[in-house]
Short mmCIF file of C-alpha atoms and ligand atoms in Angstrom, two decimals:
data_model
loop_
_atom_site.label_atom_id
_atom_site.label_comp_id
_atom_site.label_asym_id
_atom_site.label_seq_id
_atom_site.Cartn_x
_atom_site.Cartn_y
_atom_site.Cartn_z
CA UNK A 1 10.92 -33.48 13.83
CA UNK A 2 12.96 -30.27 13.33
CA UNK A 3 11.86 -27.93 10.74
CA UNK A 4 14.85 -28.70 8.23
CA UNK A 5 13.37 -32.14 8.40
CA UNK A 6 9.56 -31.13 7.61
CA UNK A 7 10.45 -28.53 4.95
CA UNK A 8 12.00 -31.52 3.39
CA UNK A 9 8.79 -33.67 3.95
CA UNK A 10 7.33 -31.45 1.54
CA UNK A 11 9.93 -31.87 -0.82
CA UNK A 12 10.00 -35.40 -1.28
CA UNK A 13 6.19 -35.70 -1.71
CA UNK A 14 6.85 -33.77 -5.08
CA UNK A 15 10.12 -34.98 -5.74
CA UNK A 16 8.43 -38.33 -5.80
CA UNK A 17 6.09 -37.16 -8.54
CA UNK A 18 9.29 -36.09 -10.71
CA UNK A 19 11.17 -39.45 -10.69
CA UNK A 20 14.31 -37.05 -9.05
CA UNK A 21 17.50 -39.14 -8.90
CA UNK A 22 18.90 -39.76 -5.28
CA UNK A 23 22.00 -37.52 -5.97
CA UNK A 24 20.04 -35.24 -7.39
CA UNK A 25 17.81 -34.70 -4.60
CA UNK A 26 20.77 -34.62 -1.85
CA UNK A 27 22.01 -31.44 -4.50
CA UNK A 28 19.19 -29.89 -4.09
CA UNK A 29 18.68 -30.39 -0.98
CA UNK A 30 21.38 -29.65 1.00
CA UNK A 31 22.45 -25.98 1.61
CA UNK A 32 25.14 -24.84 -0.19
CA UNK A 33 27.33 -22.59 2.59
CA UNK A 34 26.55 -22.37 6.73
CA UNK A 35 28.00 -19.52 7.83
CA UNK A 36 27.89 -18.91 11.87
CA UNK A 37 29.37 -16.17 13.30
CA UNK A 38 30.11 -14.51 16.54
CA UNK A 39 28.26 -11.15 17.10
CA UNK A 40 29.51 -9.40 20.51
CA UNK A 41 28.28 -6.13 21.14
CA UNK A 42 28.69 -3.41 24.21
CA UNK A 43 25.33 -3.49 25.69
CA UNK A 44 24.43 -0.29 27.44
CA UNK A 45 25.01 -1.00 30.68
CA UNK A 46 28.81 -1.55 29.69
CA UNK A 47 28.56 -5.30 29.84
CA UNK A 48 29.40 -7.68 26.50
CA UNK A 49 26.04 -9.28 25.06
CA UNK A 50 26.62 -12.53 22.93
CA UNK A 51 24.92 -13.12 20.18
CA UNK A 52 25.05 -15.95 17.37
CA UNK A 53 24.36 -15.14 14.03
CA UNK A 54 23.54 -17.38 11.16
CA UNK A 55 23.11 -16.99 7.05
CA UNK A 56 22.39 -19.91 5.50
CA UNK A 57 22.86 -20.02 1.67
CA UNK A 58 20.38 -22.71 0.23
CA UNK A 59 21.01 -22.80 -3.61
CA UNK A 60 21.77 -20.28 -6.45
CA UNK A 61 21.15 -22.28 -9.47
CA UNK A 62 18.65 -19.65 -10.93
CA UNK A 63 20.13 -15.97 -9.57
CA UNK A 64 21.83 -14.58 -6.39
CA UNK A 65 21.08 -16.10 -2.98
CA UNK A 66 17.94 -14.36 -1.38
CA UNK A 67 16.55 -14.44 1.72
CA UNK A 68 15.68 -12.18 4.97
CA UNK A 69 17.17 -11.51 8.04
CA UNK A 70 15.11 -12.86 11.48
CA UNK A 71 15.81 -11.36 15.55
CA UNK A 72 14.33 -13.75 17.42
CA UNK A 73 15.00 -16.05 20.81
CA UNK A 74 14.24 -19.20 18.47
CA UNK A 75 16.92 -18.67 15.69
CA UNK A 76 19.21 -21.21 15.34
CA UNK A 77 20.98 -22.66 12.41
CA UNK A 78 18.19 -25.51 11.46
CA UNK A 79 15.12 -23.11 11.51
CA UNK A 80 17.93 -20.84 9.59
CA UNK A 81 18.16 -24.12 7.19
CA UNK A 82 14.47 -24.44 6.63
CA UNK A 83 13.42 -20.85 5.77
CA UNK A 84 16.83 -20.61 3.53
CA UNK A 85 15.13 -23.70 1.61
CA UNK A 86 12.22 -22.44 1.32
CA UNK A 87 13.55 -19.68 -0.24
CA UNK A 88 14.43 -21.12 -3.14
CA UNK A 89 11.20 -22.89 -3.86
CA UNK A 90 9.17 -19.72 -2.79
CA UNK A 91 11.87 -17.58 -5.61
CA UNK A 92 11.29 -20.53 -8.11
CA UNK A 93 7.80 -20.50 -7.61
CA UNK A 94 6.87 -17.15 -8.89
CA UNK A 95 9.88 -17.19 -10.96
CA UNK A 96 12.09 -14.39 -9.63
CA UNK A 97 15.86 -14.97 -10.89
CA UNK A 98 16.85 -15.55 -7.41
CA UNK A 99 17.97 -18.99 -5.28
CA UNK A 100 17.14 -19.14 -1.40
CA UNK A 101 18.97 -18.06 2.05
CA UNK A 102 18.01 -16.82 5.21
CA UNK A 103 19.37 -15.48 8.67
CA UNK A 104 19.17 -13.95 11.60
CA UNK A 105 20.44 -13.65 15.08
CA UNK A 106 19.12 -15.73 18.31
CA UNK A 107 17.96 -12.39 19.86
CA UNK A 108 14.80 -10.74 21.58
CA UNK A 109 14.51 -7.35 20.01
CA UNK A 110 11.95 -6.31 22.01
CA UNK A 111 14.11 -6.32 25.00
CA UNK A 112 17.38 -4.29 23.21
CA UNK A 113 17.45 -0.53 23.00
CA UNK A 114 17.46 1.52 19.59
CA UNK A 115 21.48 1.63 20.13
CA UNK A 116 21.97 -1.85 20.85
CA UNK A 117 19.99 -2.86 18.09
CA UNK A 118 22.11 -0.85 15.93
CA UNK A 119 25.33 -2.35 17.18
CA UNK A 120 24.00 -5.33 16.75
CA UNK A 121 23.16 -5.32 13.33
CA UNK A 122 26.84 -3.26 11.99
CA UNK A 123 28.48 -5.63 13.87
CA UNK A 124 26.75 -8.67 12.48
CA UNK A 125 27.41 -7.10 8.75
CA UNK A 126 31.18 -6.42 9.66
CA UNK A 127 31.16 -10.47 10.13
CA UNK A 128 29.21 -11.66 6.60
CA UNK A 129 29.90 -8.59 4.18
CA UNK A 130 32.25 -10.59 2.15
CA UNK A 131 29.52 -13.02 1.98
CA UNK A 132 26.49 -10.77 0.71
CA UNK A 133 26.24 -8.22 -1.94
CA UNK A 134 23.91 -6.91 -4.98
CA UNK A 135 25.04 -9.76 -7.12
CA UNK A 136 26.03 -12.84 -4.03
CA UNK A 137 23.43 -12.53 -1.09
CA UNK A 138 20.28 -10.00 -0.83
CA UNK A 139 18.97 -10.30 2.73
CA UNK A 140 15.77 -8.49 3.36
CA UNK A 141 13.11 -8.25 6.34
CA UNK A 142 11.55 -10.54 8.33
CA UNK A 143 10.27 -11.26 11.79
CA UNK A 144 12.29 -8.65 14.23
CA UNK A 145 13.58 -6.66 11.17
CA UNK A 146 12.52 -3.50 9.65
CA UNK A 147 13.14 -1.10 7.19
CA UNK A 148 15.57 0.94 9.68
CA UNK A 149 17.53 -2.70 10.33
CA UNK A 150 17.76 -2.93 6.64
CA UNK A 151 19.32 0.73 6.33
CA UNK A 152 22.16 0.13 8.94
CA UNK A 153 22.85 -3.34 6.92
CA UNK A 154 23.36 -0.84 3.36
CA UNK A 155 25.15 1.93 5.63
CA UNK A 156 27.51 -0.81 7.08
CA UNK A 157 27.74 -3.07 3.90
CA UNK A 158 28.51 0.68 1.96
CA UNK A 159 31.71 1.35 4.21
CA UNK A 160 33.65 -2.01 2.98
CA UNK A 161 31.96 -1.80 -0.40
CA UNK A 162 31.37 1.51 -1.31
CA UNK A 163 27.52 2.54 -2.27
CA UNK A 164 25.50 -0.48 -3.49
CA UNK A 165 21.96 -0.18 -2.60
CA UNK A 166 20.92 -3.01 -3.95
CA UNK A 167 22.89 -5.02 -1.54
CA UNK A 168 19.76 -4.96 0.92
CA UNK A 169 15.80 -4.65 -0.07
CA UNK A 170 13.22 -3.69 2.54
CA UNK A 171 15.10 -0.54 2.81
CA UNK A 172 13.09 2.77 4.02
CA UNK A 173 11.59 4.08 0.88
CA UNK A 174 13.74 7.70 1.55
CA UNK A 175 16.93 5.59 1.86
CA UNK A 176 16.93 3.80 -1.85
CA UNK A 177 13.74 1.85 -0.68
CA UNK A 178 10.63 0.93 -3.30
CA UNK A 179 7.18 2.04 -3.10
CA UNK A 180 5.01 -0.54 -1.93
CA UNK A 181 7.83 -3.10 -0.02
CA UNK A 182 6.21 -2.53 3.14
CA UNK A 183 2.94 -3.39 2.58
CA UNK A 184 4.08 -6.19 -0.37
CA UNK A 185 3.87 -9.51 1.91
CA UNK A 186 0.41 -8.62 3.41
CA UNK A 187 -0.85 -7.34 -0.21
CA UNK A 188 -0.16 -10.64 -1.65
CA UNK A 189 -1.75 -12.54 0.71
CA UNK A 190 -5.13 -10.79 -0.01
CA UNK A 191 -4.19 -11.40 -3.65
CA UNK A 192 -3.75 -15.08 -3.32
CA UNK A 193 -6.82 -15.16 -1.09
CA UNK A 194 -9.02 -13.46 -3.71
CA UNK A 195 -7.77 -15.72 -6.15
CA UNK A 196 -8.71 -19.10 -4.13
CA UNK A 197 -11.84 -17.71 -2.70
CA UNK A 198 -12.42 -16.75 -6.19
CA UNK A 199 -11.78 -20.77 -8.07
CA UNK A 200 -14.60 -21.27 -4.92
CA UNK A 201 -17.08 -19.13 -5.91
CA UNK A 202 -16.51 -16.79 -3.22
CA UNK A 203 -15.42 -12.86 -2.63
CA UNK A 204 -13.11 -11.46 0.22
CA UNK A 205 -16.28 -9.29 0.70
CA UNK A 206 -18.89 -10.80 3.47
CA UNK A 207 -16.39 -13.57 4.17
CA UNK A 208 -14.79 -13.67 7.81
CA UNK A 209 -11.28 -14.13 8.85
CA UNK A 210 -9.50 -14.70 11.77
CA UNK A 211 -5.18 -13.64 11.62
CA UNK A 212 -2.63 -15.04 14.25
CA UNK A 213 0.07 -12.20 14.76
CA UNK A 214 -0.49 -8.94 14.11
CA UNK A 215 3.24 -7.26 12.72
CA UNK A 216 4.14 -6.48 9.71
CA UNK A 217 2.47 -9.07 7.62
CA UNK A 218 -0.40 -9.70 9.81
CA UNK A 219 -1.76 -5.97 9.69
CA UNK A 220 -1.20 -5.37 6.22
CA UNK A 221 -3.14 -8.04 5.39
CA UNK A 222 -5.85 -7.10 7.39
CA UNK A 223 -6.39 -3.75 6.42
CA UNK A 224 -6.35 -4.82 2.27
CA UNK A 225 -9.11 -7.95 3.55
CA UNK A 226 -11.07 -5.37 5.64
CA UNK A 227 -10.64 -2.57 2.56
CA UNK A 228 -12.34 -5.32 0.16
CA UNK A 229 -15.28 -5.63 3.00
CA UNK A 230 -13.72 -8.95 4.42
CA UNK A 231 -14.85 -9.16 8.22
CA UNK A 232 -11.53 -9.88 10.64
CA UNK A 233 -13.31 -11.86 13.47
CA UNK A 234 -9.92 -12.36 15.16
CA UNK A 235 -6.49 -11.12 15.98
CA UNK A 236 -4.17 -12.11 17.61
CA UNK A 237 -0.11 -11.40 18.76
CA UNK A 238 2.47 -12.68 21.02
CA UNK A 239 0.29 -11.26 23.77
CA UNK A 240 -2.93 -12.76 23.01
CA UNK A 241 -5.86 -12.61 20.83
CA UNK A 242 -9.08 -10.17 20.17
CA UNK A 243 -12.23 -12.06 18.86
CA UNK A 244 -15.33 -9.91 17.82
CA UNK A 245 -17.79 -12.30 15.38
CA UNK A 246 -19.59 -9.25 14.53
CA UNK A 247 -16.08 -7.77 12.96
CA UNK A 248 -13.25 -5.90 14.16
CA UNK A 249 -13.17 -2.34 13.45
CA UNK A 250 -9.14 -2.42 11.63
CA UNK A 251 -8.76 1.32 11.64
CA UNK A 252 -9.41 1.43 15.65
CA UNK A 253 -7.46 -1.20 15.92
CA UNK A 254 -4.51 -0.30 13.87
CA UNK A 255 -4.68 3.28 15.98
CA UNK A 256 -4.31 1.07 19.71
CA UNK A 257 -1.38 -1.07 18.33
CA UNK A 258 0.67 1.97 17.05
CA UNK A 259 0.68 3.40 20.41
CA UNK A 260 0.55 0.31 22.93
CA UNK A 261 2.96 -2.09 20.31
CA UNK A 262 0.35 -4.77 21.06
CA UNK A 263 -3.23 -5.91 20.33
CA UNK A 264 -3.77 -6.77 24.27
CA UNK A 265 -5.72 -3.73 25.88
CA UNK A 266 -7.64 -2.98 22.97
CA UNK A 267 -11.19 -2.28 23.56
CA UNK A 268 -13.20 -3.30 20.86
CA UNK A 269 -13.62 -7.30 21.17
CA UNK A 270 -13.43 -9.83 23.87
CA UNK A 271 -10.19 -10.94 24.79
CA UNK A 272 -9.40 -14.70 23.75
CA UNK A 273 -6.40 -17.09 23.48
CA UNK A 274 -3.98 -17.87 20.26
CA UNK A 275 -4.81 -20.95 20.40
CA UNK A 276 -9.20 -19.96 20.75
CA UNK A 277 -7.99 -17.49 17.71
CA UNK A 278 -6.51 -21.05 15.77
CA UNK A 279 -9.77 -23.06 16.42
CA UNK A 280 -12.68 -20.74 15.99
CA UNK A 281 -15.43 -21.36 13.58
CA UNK A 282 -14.45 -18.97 10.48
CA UNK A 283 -14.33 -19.49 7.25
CA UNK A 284 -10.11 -18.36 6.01
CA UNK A 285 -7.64 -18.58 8.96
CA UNK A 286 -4.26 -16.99 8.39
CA UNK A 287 -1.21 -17.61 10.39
CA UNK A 288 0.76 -14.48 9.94
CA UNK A 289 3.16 -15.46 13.06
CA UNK A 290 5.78 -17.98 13.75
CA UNK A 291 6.39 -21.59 12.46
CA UNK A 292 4.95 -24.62 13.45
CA UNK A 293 1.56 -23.32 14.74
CA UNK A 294 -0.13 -26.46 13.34
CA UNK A 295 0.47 -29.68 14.94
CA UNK A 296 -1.70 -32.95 14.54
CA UNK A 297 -3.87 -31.96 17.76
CA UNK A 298 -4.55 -28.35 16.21
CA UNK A 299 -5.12 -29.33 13.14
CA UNK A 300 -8.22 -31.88 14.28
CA UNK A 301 -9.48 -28.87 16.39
CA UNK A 302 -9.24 -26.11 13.27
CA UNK A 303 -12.64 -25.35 12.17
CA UNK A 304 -11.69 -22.74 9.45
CA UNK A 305 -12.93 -23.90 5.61
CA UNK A 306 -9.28 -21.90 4.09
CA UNK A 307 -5.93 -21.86 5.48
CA UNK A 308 -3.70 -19.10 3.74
CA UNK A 309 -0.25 -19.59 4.86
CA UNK A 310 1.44 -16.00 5.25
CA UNK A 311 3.72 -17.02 8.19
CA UNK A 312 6.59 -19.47 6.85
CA UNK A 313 6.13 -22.98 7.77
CA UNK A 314 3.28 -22.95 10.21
CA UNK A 315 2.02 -26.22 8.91
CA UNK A 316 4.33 -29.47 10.32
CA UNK A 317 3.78 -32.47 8.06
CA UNK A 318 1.50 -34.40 10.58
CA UNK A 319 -1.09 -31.38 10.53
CA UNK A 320 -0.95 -31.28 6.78
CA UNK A 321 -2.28 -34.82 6.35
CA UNK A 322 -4.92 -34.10 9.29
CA UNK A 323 -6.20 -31.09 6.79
CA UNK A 324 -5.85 -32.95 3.70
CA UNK A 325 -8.13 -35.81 5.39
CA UNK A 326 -10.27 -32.95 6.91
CA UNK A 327 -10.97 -31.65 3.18
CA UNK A 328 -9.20 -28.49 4.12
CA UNK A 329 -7.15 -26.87 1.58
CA UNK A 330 -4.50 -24.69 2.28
CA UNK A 331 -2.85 -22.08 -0.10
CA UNK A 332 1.14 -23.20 1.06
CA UNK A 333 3.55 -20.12 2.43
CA UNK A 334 5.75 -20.50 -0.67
CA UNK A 335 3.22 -18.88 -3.01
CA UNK A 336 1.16 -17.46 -0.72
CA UNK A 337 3.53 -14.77 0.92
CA UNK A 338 6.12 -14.43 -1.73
CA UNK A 339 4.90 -11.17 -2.75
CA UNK A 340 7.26 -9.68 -0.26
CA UNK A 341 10.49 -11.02 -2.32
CA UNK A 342 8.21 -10.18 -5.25
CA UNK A 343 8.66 -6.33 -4.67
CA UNK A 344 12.14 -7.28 -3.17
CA UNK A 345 12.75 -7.86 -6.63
CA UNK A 346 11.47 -4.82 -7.89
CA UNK A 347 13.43 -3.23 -5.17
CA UNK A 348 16.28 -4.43 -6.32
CA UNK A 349 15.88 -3.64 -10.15
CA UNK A 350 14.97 0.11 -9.30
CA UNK A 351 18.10 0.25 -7.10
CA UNK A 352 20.28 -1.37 -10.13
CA UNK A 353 19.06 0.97 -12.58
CA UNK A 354 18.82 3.68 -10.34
CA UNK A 355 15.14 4.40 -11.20
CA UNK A 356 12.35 4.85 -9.19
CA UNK A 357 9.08 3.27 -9.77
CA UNK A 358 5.61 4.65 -8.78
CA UNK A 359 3.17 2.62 -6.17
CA UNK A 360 0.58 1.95 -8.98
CA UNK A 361 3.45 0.35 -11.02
CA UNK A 362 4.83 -1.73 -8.14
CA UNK A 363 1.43 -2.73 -7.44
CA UNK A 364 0.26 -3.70 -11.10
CA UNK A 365 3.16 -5.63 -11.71
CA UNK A 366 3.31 -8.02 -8.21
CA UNK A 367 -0.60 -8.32 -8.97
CA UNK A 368 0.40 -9.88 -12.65
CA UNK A 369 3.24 -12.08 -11.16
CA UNK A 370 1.11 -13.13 -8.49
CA UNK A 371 -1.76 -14.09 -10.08
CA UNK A 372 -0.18 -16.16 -12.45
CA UNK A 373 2.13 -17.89 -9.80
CA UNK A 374 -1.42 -19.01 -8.47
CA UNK A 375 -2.71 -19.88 -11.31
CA UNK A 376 0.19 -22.30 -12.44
CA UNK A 377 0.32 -23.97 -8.81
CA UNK A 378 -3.84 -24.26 -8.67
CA UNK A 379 -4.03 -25.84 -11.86
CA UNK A 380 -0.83 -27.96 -11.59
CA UNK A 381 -2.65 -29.25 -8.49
CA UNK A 382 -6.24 -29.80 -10.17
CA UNK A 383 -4.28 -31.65 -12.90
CA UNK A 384 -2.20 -33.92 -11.09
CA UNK A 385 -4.98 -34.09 -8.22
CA UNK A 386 -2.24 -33.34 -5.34
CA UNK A 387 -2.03 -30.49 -2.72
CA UNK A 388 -1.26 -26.96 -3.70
CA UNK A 389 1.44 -27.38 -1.48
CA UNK A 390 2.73 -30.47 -3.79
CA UNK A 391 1.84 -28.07 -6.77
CA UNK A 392 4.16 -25.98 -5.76
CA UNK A 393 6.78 -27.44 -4.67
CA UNK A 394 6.36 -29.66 -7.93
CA UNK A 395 7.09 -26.15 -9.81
CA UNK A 396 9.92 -25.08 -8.07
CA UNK A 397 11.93 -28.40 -8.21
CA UNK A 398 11.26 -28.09 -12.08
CA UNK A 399 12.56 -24.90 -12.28
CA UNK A 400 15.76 -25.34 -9.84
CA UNK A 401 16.25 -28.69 -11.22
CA UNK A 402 16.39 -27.42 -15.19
CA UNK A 403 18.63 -24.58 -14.33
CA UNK A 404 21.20 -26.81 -12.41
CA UNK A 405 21.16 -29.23 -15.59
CA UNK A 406 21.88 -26.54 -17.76
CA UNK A 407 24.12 -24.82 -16.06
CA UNK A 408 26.13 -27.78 -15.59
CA UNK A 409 26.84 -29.11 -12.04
P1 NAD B 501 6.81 -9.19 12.70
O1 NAD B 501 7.92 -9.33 13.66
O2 NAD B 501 6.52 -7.88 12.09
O3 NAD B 501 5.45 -9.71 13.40
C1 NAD B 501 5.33 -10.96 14.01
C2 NAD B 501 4.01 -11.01 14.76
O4 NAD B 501 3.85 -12.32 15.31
C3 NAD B 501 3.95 -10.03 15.94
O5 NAD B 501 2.65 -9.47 15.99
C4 NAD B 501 4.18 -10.93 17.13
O6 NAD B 501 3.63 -10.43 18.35
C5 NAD B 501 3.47 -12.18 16.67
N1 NAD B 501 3.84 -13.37 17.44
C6 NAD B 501 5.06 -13.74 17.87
N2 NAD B 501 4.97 -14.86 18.60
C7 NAD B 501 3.66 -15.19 18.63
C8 NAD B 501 2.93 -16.25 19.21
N3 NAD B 501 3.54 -17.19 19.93
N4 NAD B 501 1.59 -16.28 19.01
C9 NAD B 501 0.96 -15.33 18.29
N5 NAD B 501 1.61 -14.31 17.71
C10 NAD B 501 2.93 -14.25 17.87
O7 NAD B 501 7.07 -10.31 11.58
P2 NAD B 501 6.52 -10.36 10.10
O8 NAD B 501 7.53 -9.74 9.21
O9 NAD B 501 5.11 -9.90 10.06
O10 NAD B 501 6.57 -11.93 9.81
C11 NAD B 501 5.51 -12.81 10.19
C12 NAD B 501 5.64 -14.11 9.44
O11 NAD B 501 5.58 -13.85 8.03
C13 NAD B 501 6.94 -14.86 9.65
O12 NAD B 501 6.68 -16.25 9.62
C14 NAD B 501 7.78 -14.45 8.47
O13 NAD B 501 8.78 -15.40 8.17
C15 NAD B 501 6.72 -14.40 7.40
N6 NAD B 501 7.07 -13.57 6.24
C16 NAD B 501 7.39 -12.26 6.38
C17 NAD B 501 7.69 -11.50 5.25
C18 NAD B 501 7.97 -10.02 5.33
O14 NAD B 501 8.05 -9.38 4.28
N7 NAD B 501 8.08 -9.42 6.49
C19 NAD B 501 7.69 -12.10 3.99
C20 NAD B 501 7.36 -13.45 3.88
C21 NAD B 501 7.04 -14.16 5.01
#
């Protein structure tokens, strides 16, 4: 199964609950515009890199297309296709008056210089910027992205367009960026797992965790859990994990990855395996990595009593049975790291008005739209007696579905 194909998995088990018609479904469904373009660069060594890019456009029933932008070897046009959809149910969700894309480029960052990067991502804009804009296509961060990618994509965009900084969020705050944006994705995810811990009876405080990747989302979300006295057990990134049951100390931690770009080396725990880090005895696990982490055979071996999904699609439909059997529940990606295109939002409002917002304000208002989103899905699921993941999902179609009907098709 591709990821297109489980994303959709997930759709039908709600659509089933809403009696959706057959044409209805294949609307919603199916993305709206592919686009797949050619991105040559001059590599430094004076030789031509090829690279593909891809922006999928999902649906735009409820607002502008929104989405970010990945670099990574594994991006191709159906993982492209699955986070675009996902999108719009993660917009819907927490009712931002956005629909759903994503993109990125089949590319290792890690192995292209500061200038090729750069290249890279003006050239890729030179080939979509008739496609994207404030009030078309929003692309934003995600895995191999930063706020400096995001400023070459307004820079670029700027030159065809003129100045429109709201063509881009997850800009550098000092280059039309918003307080907060940063830190918004890992920030939510402690907010959504206060709020579940919470309906159990439980506090972040004295609880463990374990986290599987350890960039942008992954850290954040360990320093607000280990701020709240939550105890990180694990970490763990592309080049392995570090397990201490006693408690990692974050701040130590967060000083050895700024200067080594990498949680191997670090001192202060044993070293371990991503997959030891997935099957540990803890009691929230949170993959904060890539897709598709959670297969049937993982799933059996998980002995965490929470999942909280900040990574997009790490669960594949099999594995999501395996926990629902297992008494496992699992807060789904779609509500539970949406507070990145939460502040996106606000990002994008500040840069429309041309206001600027203070951190406390950011922060109030994603913690009100947050903890309502959570609220809605958790007692949608309690009332129906489905999956949060159904919950939400449930929500979103209801919300895409009544826009598109009153829109007109
Ligand atoms: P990032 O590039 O900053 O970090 C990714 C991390 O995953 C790195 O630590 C990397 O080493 C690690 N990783 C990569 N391959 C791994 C592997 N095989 N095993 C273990 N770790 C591995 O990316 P990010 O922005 O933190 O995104 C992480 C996830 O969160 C993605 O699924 C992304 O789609 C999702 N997400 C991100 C945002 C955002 O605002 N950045 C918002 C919503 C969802």
């Amino acid at each position: 199964m591709q990821a297109f194909e489980a994303t959709n998995v997930y759709f039908d088990q709600a659509a089933r609950l809403l009696d959706l018609t057959g044409n209805m479904r294949t609307m919603m469904i199916t993305p709206d515009r592919e686009l797949r373009v050619e991105v040559a660069i001059e590599m430094d060594n004076g030789e031509i890199g090829n690279f593909i890019g891809y922006r999928i456009q999902h649906d735009n029933a409820r607002g502008p297309f929104k989405g970010g932008l990945r670099y990574h070897p594994h991006v191709d046009q159906d993982e492209s296709r699955a986070l675009a959809s996902l999108m719009t149910w993660k917009t819907a969700v927490v009712d931002l008056p956005y629909g759903g894309a994503k993109g990125g480029m089949n590319c290792d960052p890690a192995k292209l210089s500061r200038g090729e990067l750069e290249r890279l991502t003006r050239r890729f804009v030179q080939q979509i910027h008739d496609f994207i804009g404030p009030h078309k296509d929003i692309p934003a961060p995600d895995m191999g992205t930063d706020a400096q990618v995001m400023a070459w994509i307004l820079n670029e965009y700027s030159k065809y367009h003129g100045f429109h900084p709201a063509c881009v969020t997850g800009k550098p705050v000092e280059y039309h960026g918003s307080a907060g944006r940063e830190a918004a994705t890992g920030y939510g995810v402690m907010l959504c797992t206060r709020e579940m811990l919470k309906r159990q009876g439980q506090t972040i405080a004295g609880t463990t965790f374990t986290i599987q990747g350890y960039g942008n989302v992954g850290s954040f979300t360990a320093r607000f859990l280990h701020d709240l006295g939550g105890i990180i057990i694990g970490v763990s990134d592309a080049s392995g994990a570090i397990l201490r049951p006693e408690g990692l100390d974050i701040a130590a931690l967060e000083r050895h990855v700024t200067v080594a770009r990498r949680v191997a080396g670090f001192k202060g725990g044993e070293v371990g395996t991503n997959d030891q880090l997935l099957t540990m005895p803890v009691d929230v696990l949170i993959p904060a990595a890539l897709g598709g982490v959670f297969d049937k055979t993982i799933a059996e071996s998980v002995q965490a009593k929470l999942i909280v999904e900040a990574a997009n699609g790490p669960t594949w439909p099999e594995a999501d049975v395996v926990f629902t059997r297992r008494g496992i529940p699992v807060v789904p990606d779609i509500l539970a790291n949406a507070g990145g295109v939460i502040v996106s939002y606000f990002e994008w409002v500040q840069n429309l008005q041309h206001f600027r917002w203070p951190l406390e304000q950011v922060r109030r208002e994603q913690e009100t739209r947050q903890v309502e989103s959570f609220g809605k899905v958790y007692d949608l699921a309690q009332k129906k007696g489905v999956s949060m993941r159904t919950a939400a999902f449930m929500l979103a179609i209801n919300r895409v579905g009544r826009a598109r009907v009153l829109g007109g098709i």
